[in-house]
Short mmCIF file of C-alpha atoms in Angstrom, two decimals:
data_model
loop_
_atom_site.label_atom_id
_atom_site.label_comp_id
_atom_site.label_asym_id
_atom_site.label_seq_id
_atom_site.Cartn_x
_atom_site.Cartn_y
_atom_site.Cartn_z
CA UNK A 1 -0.42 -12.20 13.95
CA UNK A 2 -1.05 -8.87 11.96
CA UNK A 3 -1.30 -9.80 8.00
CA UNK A 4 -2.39 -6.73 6.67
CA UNK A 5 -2.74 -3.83 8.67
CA UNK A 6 -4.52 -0.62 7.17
CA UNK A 7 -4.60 2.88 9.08
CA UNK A 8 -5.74 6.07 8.50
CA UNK A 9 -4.62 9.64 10.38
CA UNK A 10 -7.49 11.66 11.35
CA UNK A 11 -5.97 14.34 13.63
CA UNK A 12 -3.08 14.69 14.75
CA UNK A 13 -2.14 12.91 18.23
CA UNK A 14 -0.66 14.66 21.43
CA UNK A 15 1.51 13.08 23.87
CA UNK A 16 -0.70 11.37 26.64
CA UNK A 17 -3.74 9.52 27.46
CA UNK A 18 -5.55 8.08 24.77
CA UNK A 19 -8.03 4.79 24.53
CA UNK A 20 -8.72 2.35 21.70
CA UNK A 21 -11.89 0.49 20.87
CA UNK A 22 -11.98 -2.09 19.01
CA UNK A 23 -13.99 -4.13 16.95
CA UNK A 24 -14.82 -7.69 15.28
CA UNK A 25 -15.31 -6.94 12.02
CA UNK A 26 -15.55 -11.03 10.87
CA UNK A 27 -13.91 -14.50 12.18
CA UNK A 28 -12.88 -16.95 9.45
CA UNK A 29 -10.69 -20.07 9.30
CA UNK A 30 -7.34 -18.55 8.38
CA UNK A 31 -8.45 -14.81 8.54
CA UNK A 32 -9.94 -12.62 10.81
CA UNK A 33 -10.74 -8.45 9.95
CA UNK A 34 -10.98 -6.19 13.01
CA UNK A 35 -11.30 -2.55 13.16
CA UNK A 36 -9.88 -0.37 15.66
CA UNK A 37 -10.12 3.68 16.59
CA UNK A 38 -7.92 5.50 19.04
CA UNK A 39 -9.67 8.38 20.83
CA UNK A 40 -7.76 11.25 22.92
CA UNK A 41 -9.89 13.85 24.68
CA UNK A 42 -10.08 17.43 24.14
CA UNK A 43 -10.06 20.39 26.46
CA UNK A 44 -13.89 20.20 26.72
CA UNK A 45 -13.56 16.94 27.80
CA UNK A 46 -14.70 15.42 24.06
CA UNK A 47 -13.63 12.17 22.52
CA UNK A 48 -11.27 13.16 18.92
CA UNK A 49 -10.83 10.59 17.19
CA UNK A 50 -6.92 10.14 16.23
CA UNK A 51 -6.76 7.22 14.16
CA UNK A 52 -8.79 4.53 12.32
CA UNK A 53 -7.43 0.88 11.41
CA UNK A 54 -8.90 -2.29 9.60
CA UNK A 55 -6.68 -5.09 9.82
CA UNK A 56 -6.70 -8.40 9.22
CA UNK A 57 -5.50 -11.09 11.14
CA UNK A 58 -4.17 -14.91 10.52
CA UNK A 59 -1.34 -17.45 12.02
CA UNK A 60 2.17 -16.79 10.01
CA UNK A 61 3.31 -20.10 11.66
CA UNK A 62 0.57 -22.01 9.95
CA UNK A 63 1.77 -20.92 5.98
CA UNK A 64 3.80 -22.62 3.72
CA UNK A 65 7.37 -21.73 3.04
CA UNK A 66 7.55 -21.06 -0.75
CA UNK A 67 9.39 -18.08 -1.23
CA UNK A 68 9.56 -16.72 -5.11
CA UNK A 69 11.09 -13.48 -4.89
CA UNK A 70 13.28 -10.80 -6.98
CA UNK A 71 13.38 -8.21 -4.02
CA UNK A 72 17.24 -8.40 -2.81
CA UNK A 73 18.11 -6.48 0.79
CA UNK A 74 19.28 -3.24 0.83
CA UNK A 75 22.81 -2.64 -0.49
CA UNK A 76 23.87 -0.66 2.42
CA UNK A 77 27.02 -0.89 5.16
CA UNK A 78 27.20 -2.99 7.91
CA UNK A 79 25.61 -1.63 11.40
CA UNK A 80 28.95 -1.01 12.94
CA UNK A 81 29.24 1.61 10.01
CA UNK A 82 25.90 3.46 10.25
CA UNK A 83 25.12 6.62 12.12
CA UNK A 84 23.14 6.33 15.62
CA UNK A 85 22.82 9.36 17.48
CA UNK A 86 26.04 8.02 19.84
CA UNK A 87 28.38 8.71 16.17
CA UNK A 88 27.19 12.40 16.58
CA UNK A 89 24.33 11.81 13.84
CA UNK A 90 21.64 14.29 14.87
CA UNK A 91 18.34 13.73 16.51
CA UNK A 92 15.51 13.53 14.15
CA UNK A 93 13.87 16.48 14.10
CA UNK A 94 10.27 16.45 15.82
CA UNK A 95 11.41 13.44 17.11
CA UNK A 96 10.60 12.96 21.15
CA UNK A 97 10.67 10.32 23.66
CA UNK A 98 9.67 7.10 20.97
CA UNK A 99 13.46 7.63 19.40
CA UNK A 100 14.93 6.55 23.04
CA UNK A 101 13.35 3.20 22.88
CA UNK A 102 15.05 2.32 19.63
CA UNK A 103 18.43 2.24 18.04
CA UNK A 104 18.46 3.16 14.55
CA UNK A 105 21.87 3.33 12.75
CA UNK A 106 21.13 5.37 9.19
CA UNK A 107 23.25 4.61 6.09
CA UNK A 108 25.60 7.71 5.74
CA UNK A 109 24.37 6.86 2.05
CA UNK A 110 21.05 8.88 3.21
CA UNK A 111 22.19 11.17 6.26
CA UNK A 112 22.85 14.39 3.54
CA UNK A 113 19.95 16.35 4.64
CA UNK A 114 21.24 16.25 8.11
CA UNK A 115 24.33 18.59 7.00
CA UNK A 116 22.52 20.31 4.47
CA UNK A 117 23.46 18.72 1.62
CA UNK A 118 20.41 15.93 0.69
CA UNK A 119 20.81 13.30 -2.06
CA UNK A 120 18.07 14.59 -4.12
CA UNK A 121 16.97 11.10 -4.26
CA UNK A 122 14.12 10.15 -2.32
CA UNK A 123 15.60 7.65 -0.35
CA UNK A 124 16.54 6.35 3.24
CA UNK A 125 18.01 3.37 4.81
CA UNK A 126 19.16 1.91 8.20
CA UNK A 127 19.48 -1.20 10.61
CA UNK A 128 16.75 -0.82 13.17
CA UNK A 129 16.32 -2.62 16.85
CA UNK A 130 15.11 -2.21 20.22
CA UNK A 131 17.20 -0.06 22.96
CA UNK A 132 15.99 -2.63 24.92
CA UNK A 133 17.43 -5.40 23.22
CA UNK A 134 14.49 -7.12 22.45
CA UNK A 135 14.35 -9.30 19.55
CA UNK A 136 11.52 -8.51 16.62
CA UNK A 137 8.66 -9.89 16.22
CA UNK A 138 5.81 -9.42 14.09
CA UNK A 139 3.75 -6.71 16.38
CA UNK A 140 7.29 -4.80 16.36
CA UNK A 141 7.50 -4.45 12.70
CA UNK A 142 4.49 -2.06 12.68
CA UNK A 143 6.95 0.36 14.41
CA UNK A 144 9.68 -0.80 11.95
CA UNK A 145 8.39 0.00 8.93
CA UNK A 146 7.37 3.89 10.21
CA UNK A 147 10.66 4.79 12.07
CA UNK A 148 13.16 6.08 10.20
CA UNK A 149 13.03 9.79 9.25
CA UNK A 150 10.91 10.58 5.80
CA UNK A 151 12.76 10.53 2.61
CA UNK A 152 11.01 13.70 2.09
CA UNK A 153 14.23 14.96 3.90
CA UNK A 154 16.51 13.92 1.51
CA UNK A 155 14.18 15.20 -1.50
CA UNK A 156 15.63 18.48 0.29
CA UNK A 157 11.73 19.04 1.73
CA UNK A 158 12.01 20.37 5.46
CA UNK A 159 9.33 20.30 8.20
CA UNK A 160 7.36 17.29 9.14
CA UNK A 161 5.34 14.94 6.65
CA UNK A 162 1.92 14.73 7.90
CA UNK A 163 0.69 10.57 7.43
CA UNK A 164 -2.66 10.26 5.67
CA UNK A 165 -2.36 6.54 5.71
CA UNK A 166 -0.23 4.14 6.23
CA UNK A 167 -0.63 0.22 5.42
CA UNK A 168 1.63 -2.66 6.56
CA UNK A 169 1.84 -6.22 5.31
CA UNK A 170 3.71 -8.80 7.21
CA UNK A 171 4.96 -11.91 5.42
CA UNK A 172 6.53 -14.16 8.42
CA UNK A 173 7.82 -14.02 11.81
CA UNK A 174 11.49 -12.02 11.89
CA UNK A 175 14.78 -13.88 12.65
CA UNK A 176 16.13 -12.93 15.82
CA UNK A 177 18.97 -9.89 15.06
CA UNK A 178 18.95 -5.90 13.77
CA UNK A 179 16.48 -5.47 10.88
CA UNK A 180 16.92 -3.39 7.34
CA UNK A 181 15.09 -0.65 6.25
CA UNK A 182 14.88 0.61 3.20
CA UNK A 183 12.25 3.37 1.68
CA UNK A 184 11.76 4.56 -1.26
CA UNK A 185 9.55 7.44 -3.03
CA UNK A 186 9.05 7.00 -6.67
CA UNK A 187 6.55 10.09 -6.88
CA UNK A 188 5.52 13.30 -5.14
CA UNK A 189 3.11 15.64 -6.64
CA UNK A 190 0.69 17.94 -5.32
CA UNK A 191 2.09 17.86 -2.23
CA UNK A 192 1.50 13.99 -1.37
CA UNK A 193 3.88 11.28 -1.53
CA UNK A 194 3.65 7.49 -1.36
CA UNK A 195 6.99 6.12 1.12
CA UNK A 196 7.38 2.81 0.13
CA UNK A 197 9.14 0.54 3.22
CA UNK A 198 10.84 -2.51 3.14
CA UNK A 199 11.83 -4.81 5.91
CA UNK A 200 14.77 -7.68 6.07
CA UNK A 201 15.60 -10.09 8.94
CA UNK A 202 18.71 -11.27 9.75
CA UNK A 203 18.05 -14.00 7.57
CA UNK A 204 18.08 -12.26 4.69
CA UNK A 205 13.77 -12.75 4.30
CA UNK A 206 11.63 -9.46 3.32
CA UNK A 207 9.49 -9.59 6.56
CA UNK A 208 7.34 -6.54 5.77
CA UNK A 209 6.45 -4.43 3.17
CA UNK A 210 4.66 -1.03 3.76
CA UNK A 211 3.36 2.20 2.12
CA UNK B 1 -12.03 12.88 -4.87
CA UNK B 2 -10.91 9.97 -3.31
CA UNK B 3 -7.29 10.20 -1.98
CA UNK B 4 -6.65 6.60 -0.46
CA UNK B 5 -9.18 4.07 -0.13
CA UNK B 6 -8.04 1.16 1.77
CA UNK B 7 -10.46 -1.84 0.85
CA UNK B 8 -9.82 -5.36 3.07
CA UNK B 9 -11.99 -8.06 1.43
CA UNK B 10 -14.00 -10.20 3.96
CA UNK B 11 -15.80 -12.62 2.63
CA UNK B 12 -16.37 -13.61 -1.31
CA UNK B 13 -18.92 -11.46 -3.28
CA UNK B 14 -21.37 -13.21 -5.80
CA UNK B 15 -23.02 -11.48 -8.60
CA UNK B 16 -26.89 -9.92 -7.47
CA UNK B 17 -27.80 -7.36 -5.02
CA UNK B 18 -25.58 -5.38 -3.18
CA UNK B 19 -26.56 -3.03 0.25
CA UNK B 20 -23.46 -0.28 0.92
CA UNK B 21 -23.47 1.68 4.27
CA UNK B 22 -21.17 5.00 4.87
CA UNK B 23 -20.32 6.31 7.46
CA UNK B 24 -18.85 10.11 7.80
CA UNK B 25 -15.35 9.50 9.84
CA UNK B 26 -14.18 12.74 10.21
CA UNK B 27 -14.50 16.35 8.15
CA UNK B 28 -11.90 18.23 8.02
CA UNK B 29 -10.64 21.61 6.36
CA UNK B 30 -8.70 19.86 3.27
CA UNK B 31 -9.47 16.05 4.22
CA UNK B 32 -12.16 13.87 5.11
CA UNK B 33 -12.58 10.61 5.75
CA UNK B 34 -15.05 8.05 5.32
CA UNK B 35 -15.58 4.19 5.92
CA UNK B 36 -18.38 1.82 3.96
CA UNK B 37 -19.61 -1.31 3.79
CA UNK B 38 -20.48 -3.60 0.90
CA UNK B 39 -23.26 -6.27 2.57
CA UNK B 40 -25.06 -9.40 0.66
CA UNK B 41 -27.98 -11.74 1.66
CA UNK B 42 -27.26 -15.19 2.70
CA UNK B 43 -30.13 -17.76 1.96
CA UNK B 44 -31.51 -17.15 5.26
CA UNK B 45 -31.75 -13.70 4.68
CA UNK B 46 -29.25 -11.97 6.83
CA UNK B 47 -26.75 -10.17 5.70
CA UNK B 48 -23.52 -10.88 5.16
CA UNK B 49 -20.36 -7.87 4.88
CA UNK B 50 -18.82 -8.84 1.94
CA UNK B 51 -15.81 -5.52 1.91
CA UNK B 52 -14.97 -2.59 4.66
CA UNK B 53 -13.48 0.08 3.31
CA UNK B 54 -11.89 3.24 4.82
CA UNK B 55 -11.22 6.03 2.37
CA UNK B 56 -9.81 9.70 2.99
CA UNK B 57 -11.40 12.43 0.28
CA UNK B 58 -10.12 15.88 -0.90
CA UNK B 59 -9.69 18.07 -3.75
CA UNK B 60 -7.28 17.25 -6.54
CA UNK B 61 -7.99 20.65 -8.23
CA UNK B 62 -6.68 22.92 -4.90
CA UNK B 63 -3.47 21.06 -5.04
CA UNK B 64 -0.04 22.07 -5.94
CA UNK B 65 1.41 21.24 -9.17
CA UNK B 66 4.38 20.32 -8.10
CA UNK B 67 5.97 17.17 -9.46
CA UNK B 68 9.64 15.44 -8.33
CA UNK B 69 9.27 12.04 -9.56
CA UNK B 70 11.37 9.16 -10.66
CA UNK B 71 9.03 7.00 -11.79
CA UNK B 72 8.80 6.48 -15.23
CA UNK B 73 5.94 4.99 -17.56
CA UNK B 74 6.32 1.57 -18.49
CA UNK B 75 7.97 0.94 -21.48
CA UNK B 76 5.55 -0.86 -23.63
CA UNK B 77 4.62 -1.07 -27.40
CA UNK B 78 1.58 1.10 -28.59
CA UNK B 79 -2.20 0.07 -27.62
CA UNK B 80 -2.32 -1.26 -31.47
CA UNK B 81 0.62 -3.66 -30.73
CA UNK B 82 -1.19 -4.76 -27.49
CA UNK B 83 -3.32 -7.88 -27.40
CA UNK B 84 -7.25 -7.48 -26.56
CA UNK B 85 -10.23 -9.81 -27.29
CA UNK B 86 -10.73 -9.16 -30.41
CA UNK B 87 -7.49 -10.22 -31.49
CA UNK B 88 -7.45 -13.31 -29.92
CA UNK B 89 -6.54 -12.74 -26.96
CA UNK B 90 -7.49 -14.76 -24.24
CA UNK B 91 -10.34 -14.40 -21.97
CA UNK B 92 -9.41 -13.50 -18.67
CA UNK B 93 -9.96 -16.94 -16.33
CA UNK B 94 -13.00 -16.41 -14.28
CA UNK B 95 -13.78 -13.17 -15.49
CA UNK B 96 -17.50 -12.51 -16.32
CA UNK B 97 -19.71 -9.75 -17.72
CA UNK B 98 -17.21 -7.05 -16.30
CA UNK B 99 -14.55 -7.49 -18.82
CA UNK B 100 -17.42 -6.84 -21.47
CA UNK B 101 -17.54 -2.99 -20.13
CA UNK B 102 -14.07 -2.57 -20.52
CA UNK B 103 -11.21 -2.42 -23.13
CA UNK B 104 -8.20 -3.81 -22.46
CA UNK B 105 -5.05 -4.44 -24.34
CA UNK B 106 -1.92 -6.33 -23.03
CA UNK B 107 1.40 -5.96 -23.74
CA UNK B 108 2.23 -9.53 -25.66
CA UNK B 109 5.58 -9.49 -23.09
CA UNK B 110 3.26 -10.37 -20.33
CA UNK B 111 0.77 -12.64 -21.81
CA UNK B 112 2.68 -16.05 -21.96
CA UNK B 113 0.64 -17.48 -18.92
CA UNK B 114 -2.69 -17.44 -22.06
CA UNK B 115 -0.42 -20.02 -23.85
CA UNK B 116 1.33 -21.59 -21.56
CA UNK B 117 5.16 -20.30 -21.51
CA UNK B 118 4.25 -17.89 -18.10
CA UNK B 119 7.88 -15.39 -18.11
CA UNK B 120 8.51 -16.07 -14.80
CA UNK B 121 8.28 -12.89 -13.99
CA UNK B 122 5.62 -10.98 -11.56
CA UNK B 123 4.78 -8.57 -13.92
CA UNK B 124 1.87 -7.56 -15.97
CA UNK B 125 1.51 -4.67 -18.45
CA UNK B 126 -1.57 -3.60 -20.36
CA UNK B 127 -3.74 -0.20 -21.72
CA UNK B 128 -7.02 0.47 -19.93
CA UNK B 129 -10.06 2.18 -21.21
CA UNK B 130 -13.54 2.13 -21.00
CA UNK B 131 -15.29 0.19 -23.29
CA UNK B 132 -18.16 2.56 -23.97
CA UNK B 133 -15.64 5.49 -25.12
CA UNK B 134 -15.67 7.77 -21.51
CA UNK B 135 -12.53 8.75 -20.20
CA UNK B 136 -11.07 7.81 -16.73
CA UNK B 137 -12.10 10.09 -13.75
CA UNK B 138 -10.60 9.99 -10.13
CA UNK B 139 -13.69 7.58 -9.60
CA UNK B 140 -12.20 5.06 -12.69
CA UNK B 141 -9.04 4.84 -11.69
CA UNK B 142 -10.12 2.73 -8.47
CA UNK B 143 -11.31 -0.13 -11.44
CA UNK B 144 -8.58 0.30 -13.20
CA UNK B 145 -5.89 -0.64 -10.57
CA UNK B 146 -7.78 -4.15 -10.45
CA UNK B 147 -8.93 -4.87 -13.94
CA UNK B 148 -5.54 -6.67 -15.22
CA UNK B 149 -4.77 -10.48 -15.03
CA UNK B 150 -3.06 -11.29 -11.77
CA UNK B 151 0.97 -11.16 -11.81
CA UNK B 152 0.74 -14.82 -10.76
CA UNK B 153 -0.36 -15.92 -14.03
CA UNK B 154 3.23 -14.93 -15.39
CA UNK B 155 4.62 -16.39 -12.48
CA UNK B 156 2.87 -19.68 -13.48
CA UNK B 157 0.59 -20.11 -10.92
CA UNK B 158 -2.90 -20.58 -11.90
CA UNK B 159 -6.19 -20.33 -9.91
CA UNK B 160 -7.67 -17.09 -8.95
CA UNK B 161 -5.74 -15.24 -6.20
CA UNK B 162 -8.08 -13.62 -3.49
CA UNK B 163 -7.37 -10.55 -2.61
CA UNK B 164 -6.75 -9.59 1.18
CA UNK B 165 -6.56 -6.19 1.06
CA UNK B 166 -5.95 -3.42 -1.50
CA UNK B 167 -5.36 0.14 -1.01
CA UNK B 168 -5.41 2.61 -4.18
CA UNK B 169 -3.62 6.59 -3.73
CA UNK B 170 -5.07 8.98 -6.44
CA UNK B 171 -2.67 11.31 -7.37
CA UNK B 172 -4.36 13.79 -10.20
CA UNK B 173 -7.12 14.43 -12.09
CA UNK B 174 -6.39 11.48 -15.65
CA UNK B 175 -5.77 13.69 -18.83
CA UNK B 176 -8.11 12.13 -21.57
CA UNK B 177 -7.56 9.20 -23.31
CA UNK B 178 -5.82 5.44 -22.74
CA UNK B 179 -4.27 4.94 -19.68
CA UNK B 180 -1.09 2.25 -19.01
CA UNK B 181 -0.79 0.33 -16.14
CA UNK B 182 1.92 -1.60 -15.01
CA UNK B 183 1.77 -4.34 -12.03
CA UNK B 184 4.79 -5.63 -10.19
CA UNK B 185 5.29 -8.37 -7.94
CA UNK B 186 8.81 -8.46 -5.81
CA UNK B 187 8.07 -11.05 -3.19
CA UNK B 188 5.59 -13.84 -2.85
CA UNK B 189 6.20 -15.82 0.35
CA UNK B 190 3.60 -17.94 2.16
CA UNK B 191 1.50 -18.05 -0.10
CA UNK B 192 0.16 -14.50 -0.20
CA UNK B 193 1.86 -12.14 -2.93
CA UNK B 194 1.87 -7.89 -2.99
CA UNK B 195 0.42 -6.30 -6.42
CA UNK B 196 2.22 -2.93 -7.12
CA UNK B 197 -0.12 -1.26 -9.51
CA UNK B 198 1.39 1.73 -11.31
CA UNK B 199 -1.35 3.93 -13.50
CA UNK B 200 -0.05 6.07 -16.07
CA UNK B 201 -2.01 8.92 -17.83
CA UNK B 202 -1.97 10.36 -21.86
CA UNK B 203 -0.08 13.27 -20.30
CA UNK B 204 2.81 10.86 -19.39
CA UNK B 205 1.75 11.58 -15.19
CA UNK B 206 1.46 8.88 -12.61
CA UNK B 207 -2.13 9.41 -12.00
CA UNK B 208 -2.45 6.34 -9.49
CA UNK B 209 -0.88 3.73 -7.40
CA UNK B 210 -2.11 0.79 -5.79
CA UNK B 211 -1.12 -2.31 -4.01
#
């Protein structure tokens, strides 16, 4: 299972082929580090590289279950009361193909920018699952934590947010059932900003953390 | 400048000589990115990685000034009120000759784990400097997200706490003088905790974060 999972944006990736090489960085009792690269091609036929990861590896089922924790789930309404793109919400913008495959319900609480009117607060929320019905599980929460739209849109910023890097931590295998969201930005200056994301099961456990 | 240098921890260093390798990732127009390694010698001679690191560089002076922030400096009393070495403070546990180049003061609220009444809490608040007088550069800050306790002291947990990974985001150039940083736990669960480091400059700006 993916512990900690570090990645960093070259280039920026087109839709189609690409491959991934990987490597093992080092193979330890409880942790292992590998290092990965995905490569499209360019006209001339040349390897780009697209993305570089380190991450580190272990087996969630083997850790203990202390939990000390002041991080409480998102206050936010219930899934049935959330905007999906079937309630008229609108698409994300820049969005393509990936948004089909999953069915994200925002909190109206952080859906302002999408009439014009953004919270000013840097700030966005939802219930996330598969369109295909598929439970979670801890490969899947590398998508969660980078799926909902940036709260750059409802710092009233338009046009996309470029990633520089993005790092996940996973802390145990997800209940079965819709997953949380919740991001936060505490700072933006010079044109960068951190996106901090936070991930609950259905049992009420912070699953992953990213940023 | 580094702009985010994510850092996963392989195997445990020991004081003596060090070999680091780079490698030049990618170049771009206002990014680059880079990836080292930190190697030792094993008794047999080879050579053991110790830390990978992948790091993404740029140019704090050519950005924007722009600031939208809610993040606010931690509210602690003034570095004379803080507790260092020389006022009897304790000695960090398992520290060695490295806390002898630097001066640190913590804030008394967070240093009940030195005599035994730990808060409870995962937090840890303290000045940074220096110890020979210099003032932080973009390079400094990297120390000075790791150079506090652990949180897990005040959550009374002792032992030293490995570190898995840790990624640092520089956000501008430190104004002269003390800095304050302020390190958050929310949620340790399996035995593996996140650090939120939060570095604060003499100009009141959130020159760094790290977890």
């Amino acid at each position: 299972d993916p512990f900690s999972v570090s990645a960093h944006y070259l280039t920026a990736s087109v839709p189609g082929p690409a491959v991934i090489r990987t490597q093992t960085v080092r193979t330890g009792r409880t942790l292992s580090t590998g290092q990965a690269s995905l490569f499209q091609y360019a006209e001339d036929g040349s390897e780009v590289e697209r993305i570089r990861v380190l991450a580190t590896y272990g087996d969630l089922d083997t850790l203990p279950d202390d939990v000390r924790t002041t991080a409480l789930p998102p206050a936010m309404p219930d899934r049935d009361h959330c905007l999906g793109p079937s309630d008229g919400a609108p698409r994300i913008p820049g969005s393509s193909a990936i948004t089909d495959r999953l069915d994200i319900k925002l909190d109206p609480a952080t859906v302002g920018w999408a009439i014009g009117a953004p919270s000013g607060k840097g700030e966005m929320r939802g219930w996330f699952g598969l369109a295909d019905g598929r439970d979670p599980d801890p490969l899947s929460l590398l998508l969660t934590v980078d799926a909902l739209p940036p709260t750059s849109f409802e710092l009233g910023l338009t046009g996309w947010t470029p990633t520089v890097e993005l790092t996940t931590h996973i802390r145990c295998r997800p209940a079965p059932g819709p997953l949380r969201v919740a991001i936060t930005t505490r700072n933006l200056a010079g044109g960068f900003l951190e996106e901090d994301a936070e991930v609950w099961d259905s049992a009420d456990r912070l699953v992953a953390q990213s940023r």
